[in-house]
Amino acid sequence: MLQTPSGGARHGTAATDSGLMSIGTVLNVLRDEFPEVTISKIRFLESEGLIEPQRTPAGYRKFSARDVERLGHVLRMQRDHYLPLKVIREHLDAMERGEAVPLPSLGRQRDGDDSAPEPSEAPAAARISREELLTAAGVDERELREWQSYGLVTPLEDGAYEAEAATVAGLVAELGRFGIEPRHLRVMKAAADREAGLVDQVVAPLKRHRNPQTRAHAEARTKELAGLTVKLHAALVQTALGVRLP
């Protein structure tokens, strides 16, 4: 749960006596739950109409406790449910109108079955249908086919998609709002494939091992290496651009 300050100076620019917060204060409040959030992310969500902070005569943003709570809801739905901003905005607006709107589901759980799998049962990979992916990304068939043509999202043999495809689709859609087209993202896809290949080379001997515990350890090692490569990739991009994210 987000804890919003009641006023007074905290992190960043001081808040006003009315309890409104500067963007720096909001950033530090949100980072308790969302350590990856940045000032640029908050500004982007404002530009997309998710929040409407007040402005001082000098043009500085001032956020209310309601703004911070709404930001928390947005970030939580992105993180936990892989929803694009369009769907999140419509959902929150409906809630504020007093409508009982269920949160869109991307099929990460089996309907009517909240039980955990038995220890001997391998957990099934989360999957979503084509219709769910279109809804999550807020795009039409033409756009999805274009993304597939560049290998950005790939259907499984039965036409469904891995749940992570919703995250990819949402990011591709957001980049598109900045004029970055799917064809521009081929270099990112190629780099990701090479990084995945490098990780696979490292864990391949573990996957082939006769000891079941060693093979199980391969999955944990894969996740660890994947996390490190993502961090390195982000750091290299920031260095190349000469910027440092908060």
PDB file of C-alpha atoms in Angstrom:
ATOM      1  CA  MET A   1       0.000   0.000   0.000  1.00  0.00           C
ATOM      2  CA  LEU A   2       1.323   3.395  -0.923  1.00  0.00           C
ATOM      3  CA  GLN A   3       1.973   5.728   2.003  1.00  0.00           C
ATOM      4  CA  THR A   4       1.433   9.319   0.928  1.00  0.00           C
ATOM      5  CA  PRO A   5       2.877  12.145   3.030  1.00  0.00           C
ATOM      6  CA  SER A   6       0.490  14.573   4.649  1.00  0.00           C
ATOM      7  CA  GLY A   7       2.555  17.601   3.756  1.00  0.00           C
ATOM      8  CA  GLY A   8       5.836  19.240   4.611  1.00  0.00           C
ATOM      9  CA  ALA A   9       9.269  18.830   3.073  1.00  0.00           C
ATOM     10  CA  ARG A  10      10.484  15.357   2.289  1.00  0.00           C
ATOM     11  CA  HIS A  11      12.495  13.985  -0.613  1.00  0.00           C
ATOM     12  CA  GLY A  12      13.057  16.289  -3.577  1.00  0.00           C
ATOM     13  CA  THR A  13      11.305  19.638  -3.805  1.00  0.00           C
ATOM     14  CA  ALA A  14       9.287  20.508  -0.724  1.00  0.00           C
ATOM     15  CA  ALA A  15       5.557  19.940  -0.758  1.00  0.00           C
ATOM     16  CA  THR A  16       3.234  22.870  -0.165  1.00  0.00           C
ATOM     17  CA  ASP A  17       1.183  23.461   2.980  1.00  0.00           C
ATOM     18  CA  SER A  18      -1.876  22.197   1.125  1.00  0.00           C
ATOM     19  CA  GLY A  19      -0.396  18.701   1.045  1.00  0.00           C
ATOM     20  CA  LEU A  20       0.449  18.758  -2.665  1.00  0.00           C
ATOM     21  CA  MET A  21       3.696  17.034  -3.567  1.00  0.00           C
ATOM     22  CA  SER A  22       6.472  17.758  -6.017  1.00  0.00           C
ATOM     23  CA  ILE A  23       7.361  15.165  -8.630  1.00  0.00           C
ATOM     24  CA  GLY A  24      10.530  14.335  -6.693  1.00  0.00           C
ATOM     25  CA  THR A  25       8.516  13.591  -3.558  1.00  0.00           C
ATOM     26  CA  VAL A  26       6.083  11.443  -5.545  1.00  0.00           C
ATOM     27  CA  LEU A  27       8.997   9.518  -7.064  1.00  0.00           C
ATOM     28  CA  ASN A  28      10.353   8.584  -3.648  1.00  0.00           C
ATOM     29  CA  VAL A  29       6.906   7.642  -2.324  1.00  0.00           C
ATOM     30  CA  LEU A  30       6.326   5.316  -5.277  1.00  0.00           C
ATOM     31  CA  ARG A  31       9.790   3.769  -5.145  1.00  0.00           C
ATOM     32  CA  ASP A  32       8.959   1.950  -1.919  1.00  0.00           C
ATOM     33  CA  GLU A  33       6.798  -0.374  -4.011  1.00  0.00           C
ATOM     34  CA  PHE A  34       8.067   0.363  -7.535  1.00  0.00           C
ATOM     35  CA  PRO A  35      11.890   0.713  -7.386  1.00  0.00           C
ATOM     36  CA  GLU A  36      12.171   0.999 -11.177  1.00  0.00           C
ATOM     37  CA  VAL A  37       9.851   4.004 -11.563  1.00  0.00           C
ATOM     38  CA  THR A  38      11.432   7.198 -12.911  1.00  0.00           C
ATOM     39  CA  ILE A  39      10.496  10.841 -13.303  1.00  0.00           C
ATOM     40  CA  SER A  40      10.321  10.269 -17.052  1.00  0.00           C
ATOM     41  CA  LYS A  41       7.811   7.451 -16.477  1.00  0.00           C
ATOM     42  CA  ILE A  42       5.605   9.706 -14.332  1.00  0.00           C
ATOM     43  CA  ARG A  43       5.701  12.445 -16.960  1.00  0.00           C
ATOM     44  CA  PHE A  44       4.858   9.931 -19.666  1.00  0.00           C
ATOM     45  CA  LEU A  45       1.848   8.652 -17.731  1.00  0.00           C
ATOM     46  CA  GLU A  46       0.697  12.255 -17.387  1.00  0.00           C
ATOM     47  CA  SER A  47       1.079  12.801 -21.145  1.00  0.00           C
ATOM     48  CA  GLU A  48      -1.088   9.702 -21.713  1.00  0.00           C
ATOM     49  CA  GLY A  49      -3.876  11.144 -19.566  1.00  0.00           C
ATOM     50  CA  LEU A  50      -3.525   8.735 -16.651  1.00  0.00           C
ATOM     51  CA  ILE A  51      -3.075  11.578 -14.141  1.00  0.00           C
ATOM     52  CA  GLU A  52      -3.643  15.335 -14.196  1.00  0.00           C
ATOM     53  CA  PRO A  53      -1.441  17.026 -11.574  1.00  0.00           C
ATOM     54  CA  GLN A  54      -1.957  20.679 -10.762  1.00  0.00           C
ATOM     55  CA  ARG A  55       0.500  23.295 -12.010  1.00  0.00           C
ATOM     56  CA  THR A  56       1.979  26.232 -10.138  1.00  0.00           C
ATOM     57  CA  PRO A  57       2.146  29.658 -11.850  1.00  0.00           C
ATOM     58  CA  ALA A  58       5.759  28.796 -12.697  1.00  0.00           C
ATOM     59  CA  GLY A  59       4.672  25.562 -14.365  1.00  0.00           C
ATOM     60  CA  TYR A  60       5.831  23.073 -11.717  1.00  0.00           C
ATOM     61  CA  ARG A  61       3.763  19.926 -11.227  1.00  0.00           C
ATOM     62  CA  LYS A  62       2.038  19.441  -7.883  1.00  0.00           C
ATOM     63  CA  PHE A  63       0.488  16.050  -7.093  1.00  0.00           C
ATOM     64  CA  SER A  64      -2.330  15.300  -4.676  1.00  0.00           C
ATOM     65  CA  ALA A  65      -2.603  12.145  -2.591  1.00  0.00           C
ATOM     66  CA  ARG A  66      -5.275  10.993  -5.071  1.00  0.00           C
ATOM     67  CA  ASP A  67      -2.806  11.440  -7.944  1.00  0.00           C
ATOM     68  CA  VAL A  68      -0.252   9.277  -6.134  1.00  0.00           C
ATOM     69  CA  GLU A  69      -2.799   6.570  -5.391  1.00  0.00           C
ATOM     70  CA  ARG A  70      -3.883   6.560  -9.038  1.00  0.00           C
ATOM     71  CA  LEU A  71      -0.262   6.302 -10.164  1.00  0.00           C
ATOM     72  CA  GLY A  72       0.155   3.339  -7.846  1.00  0.00           C
ATOM     73  CA  HIS A  73      -2.874   1.623  -9.372  1.00  0.00           C
ATOM     74  CA  VAL A  74      -1.526   2.216 -12.889  1.00  0.00           C
ATOM     75  CA  LEU A  75       1.946   0.852 -12.111  1.00  0.00           C
ATOM     76  CA  ARG A  76       0.471  -2.104 -10.246  1.00  0.00           C
ATOM     77  CA  MET A  77      -1.801  -3.084 -13.143  1.00  0.00           C
ATOM     78  CA  GLN A  78       1.118  -2.829 -15.566  1.00  0.00           C
ATOM     79  CA  ARG A  79       3.348  -4.933 -13.336  1.00  0.00           C
ATOM     80  CA  ASP A  80       0.890  -7.563 -12.132  1.00  0.00           C
ATOM     81  CA  HIS A  81      -1.565  -7.842 -15.030  1.00  0.00           C
ATOM     82  CA  TYR A  82       0.464  -6.789 -18.105  1.00  0.00           C
ATOM     83  CA  LEU A  83      -2.219  -4.335 -19.161  1.00  0.00           C
ATOM     84  CA  PRO A  84      -1.574  -1.527 -21.681  1.00  0.00           C
ATOM     85  CA  LEU A  85      -2.249   2.067 -20.711  1.00  0.00           C
ATOM     86  CA  LYS A  86      -5.408   2.356 -22.809  1.00  0.00           C
ATOM     87  CA  VAL A  87      -7.080  -0.500 -20.951  1.00  0.00           C
ATOM     88  CA  ILE A  88      -5.844   0.775 -17.572  1.00  0.00           C
ATOM     89  CA  ARG A  89      -7.179   4.281 -18.239  1.00  0.00           C
ATOM     90  CA  GLU A  90     -10.600   2.968 -19.255  1.00  0.00           C
ATOM     91  CA  HIS A  91     -10.717   0.715 -16.198  1.00  0.00           C
ATOM     92  CA  LEU A  92      -9.800   3.485 -13.728  1.00  0.00           C
ATOM     93  CA  ASP A  93     -12.176   5.980 -15.337  1.00  0.00           C
ATOM     94  CA  ALA A  94     -15.011   3.477 -15.057  1.00  0.00           C
ATOM     95  CA  MET A  95     -14.186   2.887 -11.389  1.00  0.00           C
ATOM     96  CA  GLU A  96     -14.267   6.630 -10.710  1.00  0.00           C
ATOM     97  CA  ARG A  97     -17.691   6.793 -12.321  1.00  0.00           C
ATOM     98  CA  GLY A  98     -18.819   4.226  -9.787  1.00  0.00           C
ATOM     99  CA  GLU A  99     -19.129   1.380 -12.267  1.00  0.00           C
ATOM    100  CA  ALA A 100     -18.352  -2.159 -11.128  1.00  0.00           C
ATOM    101  CA  VAL A 101     -15.900  -3.120 -13.845  1.00  0.00           C
ATOM    102  CA  PRO A 102     -13.886  -6.358 -13.445  1.00  0.00           C
ATOM    103  CA  LEU A 103     -10.185  -6.110 -14.141  1.00  0.00           C
ATOM    104  CA  PRO A 104      -9.403  -7.525 -17.616  1.00  0.00           C
ATOM    105  CA  SER A 105      -7.766 -10.927 -17.381  1.00  0.00           C
ATOM    106  CA  LEU A 106      -4.975 -12.207 -19.591  1.00  0.00           C
ATOM    107  CA  GLY A 107      -5.472 -15.824 -18.589  1.00  0.00           C
ATOM    108  CA  ARG A 108      -2.471 -16.129 -16.284  1.00  0.00           C
ATOM    109  CA  GLN A 109      -4.530 -18.414 -14.024  1.00  0.00           C
ATOM    110  CA  ARG A 110      -6.772 -21.325 -14.834  1.00  0.00           C
ATOM    111  CA  ASP A 111     -10.440 -20.419 -14.473  1.00  0.00           C
ATOM    112  CA  GLY A 112     -11.995 -21.764 -11.297  1.00  0.00           C
ATOM    113  CA  ASP A 113      -8.768 -23.319 -10.032  1.00  0.00           C
ATOM    114  CA  ASP A 114      -6.879 -21.338  -7.402  1.00  0.00           C
ATOM    115  CA  SER A 115      -4.992 -24.305  -6.035  1.00  0.00           C
ATOM    116  CA  ALA A 116      -1.256 -24.657  -6.404  1.00  0.00           C
ATOM    117  CA  PRO A 117       0.071 -27.541  -8.529  1.00  0.00           C
ATOM    118  CA  GLU A 118       1.192 -30.696  -6.829  1.00  0.00           C
ATOM    119  CA  PRO A 119       4.976 -30.892  -6.214  1.00  0.00           C
ATOM    120  CA  SER A 120       5.299 -33.607  -8.864  1.00  0.00           C
ATOM    121  CA  GLU A 121       3.319 -31.560 -11.374  1.00  0.00           C
ATOM    122  CA  ALA A 122       5.242 -29.159 -13.609  1.00  0.00           C
ATOM    123  CA  PRO A 123       3.498 -25.766 -13.646  1.00  0.00           C
ATOM    124  CA  ALA A 124       1.866 -25.004 -16.963  1.00  0.00           C
ATOM    125  CA  ALA A 125       3.194 -21.988 -18.815  1.00  0.00           C
ATOM    126  CA  ALA A 126       0.843 -19.013 -18.683  1.00  0.00           C
ATOM    127  CA  ARG A 127      -0.882 -18.536 -22.027  1.00  0.00           C
ATOM    128  CA  ILE A 128      -3.261 -16.028 -23.555  1.00  0.00           C
ATOM    129  CA  SER A 129      -5.462 -16.179 -26.618  1.00  0.00           C
ATOM    130  CA  ARG A 130      -5.095 -13.989 -29.688  1.00  0.00           C
ATOM    131  CA  GLU A 131      -8.191 -12.023 -28.686  1.00  0.00           C
ATOM    132  CA  GLU A 132      -6.787 -11.424 -25.197  1.00  0.00           C
ATOM    133  CA  LEU A 133      -3.509 -10.196 -26.665  1.00  0.00           C
ATOM    134  CA  LEU A 134      -5.301  -7.790 -29.009  1.00  0.00           C
ATOM    135  CA  THR A 135      -7.326  -6.427 -26.091  1.00  0.00           C
ATOM    136  CA  ALA A 136      -4.310  -6.120 -23.824  1.00  0.00           C
ATOM    137  CA  ALA A 137      -2.246  -4.237 -26.390  1.00  0.00           C
ATOM    138  CA  GLY A 138      -5.162  -2.146 -27.651  1.00  0.00           C
ATOM    139  CA  VAL A 139      -4.322  -2.864 -31.304  1.00  0.00           C
ATOM    140  CA  ASP A 140      -6.062  -4.442 -34.284  1.00  0.00           C
ATOM    141  CA  GLU A 141      -5.277  -7.507 -36.377  1.00  0.00           C
ATOM    142  CA  ARG A 142      -3.278  -5.536 -38.927  1.00  0.00           C
ATOM    143  CA  GLU A 143      -0.869  -4.198 -36.323  1.00  0.00           C
ATOM    144  CA  LEU A 144      -0.472  -7.590 -34.675  1.00  0.00           C
ATOM    145  CA  ARG A 145       0.312  -9.220 -38.021  1.00  0.00           C
ATOM    146  CA  GLU A 146       2.961  -6.549 -38.648  1.00  0.00           C
ATOM    147  CA  TRP A 147       4.557  -7.220 -35.269  1.00  0.00           C
ATOM    148  CA  GLN A 148       4.597 -10.929 -36.028  1.00  0.00           C
ATOM    149  CA  SER A 149       6.221 -10.326 -39.403  1.00  0.00           C
ATOM    150  CA  TYR A 150       9.171  -8.756 -37.587  1.00  0.00           C
ATOM    151  CA  GLY A 151       9.302 -11.520 -34.986  1.00  0.00           C
ATOM    152  CA  LEU A 152       8.394  -9.231 -32.092  1.00  0.00           C
ATOM    153  CA  VAL A 153       5.596 -11.565 -30.974  1.00  0.00           C
ATOM    154  CA  THR A 154       5.236 -15.169 -32.071  1.00  0.00           C
ATOM    155  CA  PRO A 155       2.186 -17.423 -31.671  1.00  0.00           C
ATOM    156  CA  LEU A 156       2.495 -20.953 -30.381  1.00  0.00           C
ATOM    157  CA  GLU A 157       1.557 -23.926 -32.533  1.00  0.00           C
ATOM    158  CA  ASP A 158      -2.090 -23.790 -31.453  1.00  0.00           C
ATOM    159  CA  GLY A 159      -2.372 -20.057 -32.134  1.00  0.00           C
ATOM    160  CA  ALA A 160      -2.188 -18.963 -28.491  1.00  0.00           C
ATOM    161  CA  TYR A 161       0.635 -16.855 -27.046  1.00  0.00           C
ATOM    162  CA  GLU A 162       2.858 -16.977 -24.015  1.00  0.00           C
ATOM    163  CA  ALA A 163       1.626 -14.479 -21.408  1.00  0.00           C
ATOM    164  CA  GLU A 164       4.853 -12.471 -21.711  1.00  0.00           C
ATOM    165  CA  ALA A 165       3.777 -11.570 -25.247  1.00  0.00           C
ATOM    166  CA  ALA A 166       1.342  -9.129 -23.641  1.00  0.00           C
ATOM    167  CA  THR A 167       4.249  -7.271 -22.034  1.00  0.00           C
ATOM    168  CA  VAL A 168       6.102  -7.130 -25.349  1.00  0.00           C
ATOM    169  CA  ALA A 169       2.983  -5.963 -27.168  1.00  0.00           C
ATOM    170  CA  GLY A 170       2.312  -3.234 -24.621  1.00  0.00           C
ATOM    171  CA  LEU A 171       5.869  -1.914 -24.911  1.00  0.00           C
ATOM    172  CA  VAL A 172       5.810  -2.012 -28.713  1.00  0.00           C
ATOM    173  CA  ALA A 173       2.556  -0.040 -28.644  1.00  0.00           C
ATOM    174  CA  GLU A 174       3.993   2.558 -26.243  1.00  0.00           C
ATOM    175  CA  LEU A 175       7.132   2.989 -28.363  1.00  0.00           C
ATOM    176  CA  GLY A 176       4.888   3.458 -31.375  1.00  0.00           C
ATOM    177  CA  ARG A 177       3.440   6.581 -29.773  1.00  0.00           C
ATOM    178  CA  PHE A 178       6.918   8.082 -30.001  1.00  0.00           C
ATOM    179  CA  GLY A 179       7.176   7.278 -33.698  1.00  0.00           C
ATOM    180  CA  ILE A 180       9.278   4.140 -33.248  1.00  0.00           C
ATOM    181  CA  GLU A 181       7.875   1.634 -35.730  1.00  0.00           C
ATOM    182  CA  PRO A 182       8.073  -2.175 -35.513  1.00  0.00           C
ATOM    183  CA  ARG A 183      10.674  -2.282 -38.281  1.00  0.00           C
ATOM    184  CA  HIS A 184      12.920  -0.126 -36.099  1.00  0.00           C
ATOM    185  CA  LEU A 185      12.760  -2.741 -33.353  1.00  0.00           C
ATOM    186  CA  ARG A 186      14.295  -5.554 -35.381  1.00  0.00           C
ATOM    187  CA  VAL A 187      17.736  -4.670 -34.023  1.00  0.00           C
ATOM    188  CA  MET A 188      16.425  -5.015 -30.454  1.00  0.00           C
ATOM    189  CA  LYS A 189      14.897  -8.397 -31.262  1.00  0.00           C
ATOM    190  CA  ALA A 190      18.159  -9.575 -32.818  1.00  0.00           C
ATOM    191  CA  ALA A 191      20.131  -8.414 -29.772  1.00  0.00           C
ATOM    192  CA  ALA A 192      17.693 -10.171 -27.430  1.00  0.00           C
ATOM    193  CA  ASP A 193      18.035 -13.404 -29.407  1.00  0.00           C
ATOM    194  CA  ARG A 194      21.830 -13.225 -29.187  1.00  0.00           C
ATOM    195  CA  GLU A 195      21.700 -12.565 -25.435  1.00  0.00           C
ATOM    196  CA  ALA A 196      19.303 -15.482 -24.963  1.00  0.00           C
ATOM    197  CA  GLY A 197      21.633 -17.708 -26.967  1.00  0.00           C
ATOM    198  CA  LEU A 198      24.555 -16.752 -24.735  1.00  0.00           C
ATOM    199  CA  VAL A 199      22.602 -17.583 -21.584  1.00  0.00           C
ATOM    200  CA  ASP A 200      21.464 -20.883 -23.092  1.00  0.00           C
ATOM    201  CA  GLN A 201      25.071 -21.849 -23.797  1.00  0.00           C
ATOM    202  CA  VAL A 202      25.940 -21.355 -20.135  1.00  0.00           C
ATOM    203  CA  VAL A 203      23.012 -23.366 -18.729  1.00  0.00           C
ATOM    204  CA  ALA A 204      22.907 -26.071 -21.432  1.00  0.00           C
ATOM    205  CA  PRO A 205      25.241 -28.445 -19.519  1.00  0.00           C
ATOM    206  CA  LEU A 206      23.013 -28.153 -16.435  1.00  0.00           C
ATOM    207  CA  LYS A 207      19.881 -28.947 -18.474  1.00  0.00           C
ATOM    208  CA  ARG A 208      21.512 -32.118 -19.857  1.00  0.00           C
ATOM    209  CA  HIS A 209      22.764 -33.360 -16.481  1.00  0.00           C
ATOM    210  CA  ARG A 210      21.550 -36.750 -15.245  1.00  0.00           C
ATOM    211  CA  ASN A 211      20.853 -35.434 -11.744  1.00  0.00           C
ATOM    212  CA  PRO A 212      17.238 -34.092 -11.555  1.00  0.00           C
ATOM    213  CA  GLN A 213      18.217 -31.521  -8.912  1.00  0.00           C
ATOM    214  CA  THR A 214      20.952 -30.190 -11.178  1.00  0.00           C
ATOM    215  CA  ARG A 215      18.490 -29.917 -14.057  1.00  0.00           C
ATOM    216  CA  ALA A 216      16.058 -28.065 -11.790  1.00  0.00           C
ATOM    217  CA  HIS A 217      18.868 -25.696 -10.831  1.00  0.00           C
ATOM    218  CA  ALA A 218      19.221 -24.782 -14.498  1.00  0.00           C
ATOM    219  CA  GLU A 219      15.934 -22.841 -14.428  1.00  0.00           C
ATOM    220  CA  ALA A 220      17.038 -20.747 -11.452  1.00  0.00           C
ATOM    221  CA  ARG A 221      20.393 -20.082 -13.096  1.00  0.00           C
ATOM    222  CA  THR A 222      18.630 -19.060 -16.327  1.00  0.00           C
ATOM    223  CA  LYS A 223      16.491 -16.511 -14.468  1.00  0.00           C
ATOM    224  CA  GLU A 224      19.531 -15.142 -12.661  1.00  0.00           C
ATOM    225  CA  LEU A 225      21.534 -14.736 -15.864  1.00  0.00           C
ATOM    226  CA  ALA A 226      18.550 -13.237 -17.680  1.00  0.00           C
ATOM    227  CA  GLY A 227      18.208 -10.607 -14.964  1.00  0.00           C
ATOM    228  CA  LEU A 228      21.887  -9.718 -15.192  1.00  0.00           C
ATOM    229  CA  THR A 229      21.815  -9.411 -18.987  1.00  0.00           C
ATOM    230  CA  VAL A 230      18.754  -7.123 -18.814  1.00  0.00           C
ATOM    231  CA  LYS A 231      20.515  -4.857 -16.291  1.00  0.00           C
ATOM    232  CA  LEU A 232      23.677  -4.786 -18.389  1.00  0.00           C
ATOM    233  CA  HIS A 233      21.705  -4.010 -21.552  1.00  0.00           C
ATOM    234  CA  ALA A 234      19.938  -1.105 -19.827  1.00  0.00           C
ATOM    235  CA  ALA A 235      23.212   0.253 -18.457  1.00  0.00           C
ATOM    236  CA  LEU A 236      24.872   0.077 -21.876  1.00  0.00           C
ATOM    237  CA  VAL A 237      21.993   1.906 -23.553  1.00  0.00           C
ATOM    238  CA  GLN A 238      22.064   4.641 -20.911  1.00  0.00           C
ATOM    239  CA  THR A 239      25.835   4.998 -21.335  1.00  0.00           C
ATOM    240  CA  ALA A 240      25.529   5.208 -25.101  1.00  0.00           C
ATOM    241  CA  LEU A 241      22.854   7.905 -24.832  1.00  0.00           C
ATOM    242  CA  GLY A 242      24.747   9.822 -22.160  1.00  0.00           C
ATOM    243  CA  VAL A 243      21.798   9.762 -19.757  1.00  0.00           C
ATOM    244  CA  ARG A 244      21.288   8.381 -16.287  1.00  0.00           C
ATOM    245  CA  LEU A 245      17.850   7.323 -15.153  1.00  0.00           C
ATOM    246  CA  PRO A 246      16.953   8.150 -11.548  1.00  0.00           C
TER     247      PRO A 246
END
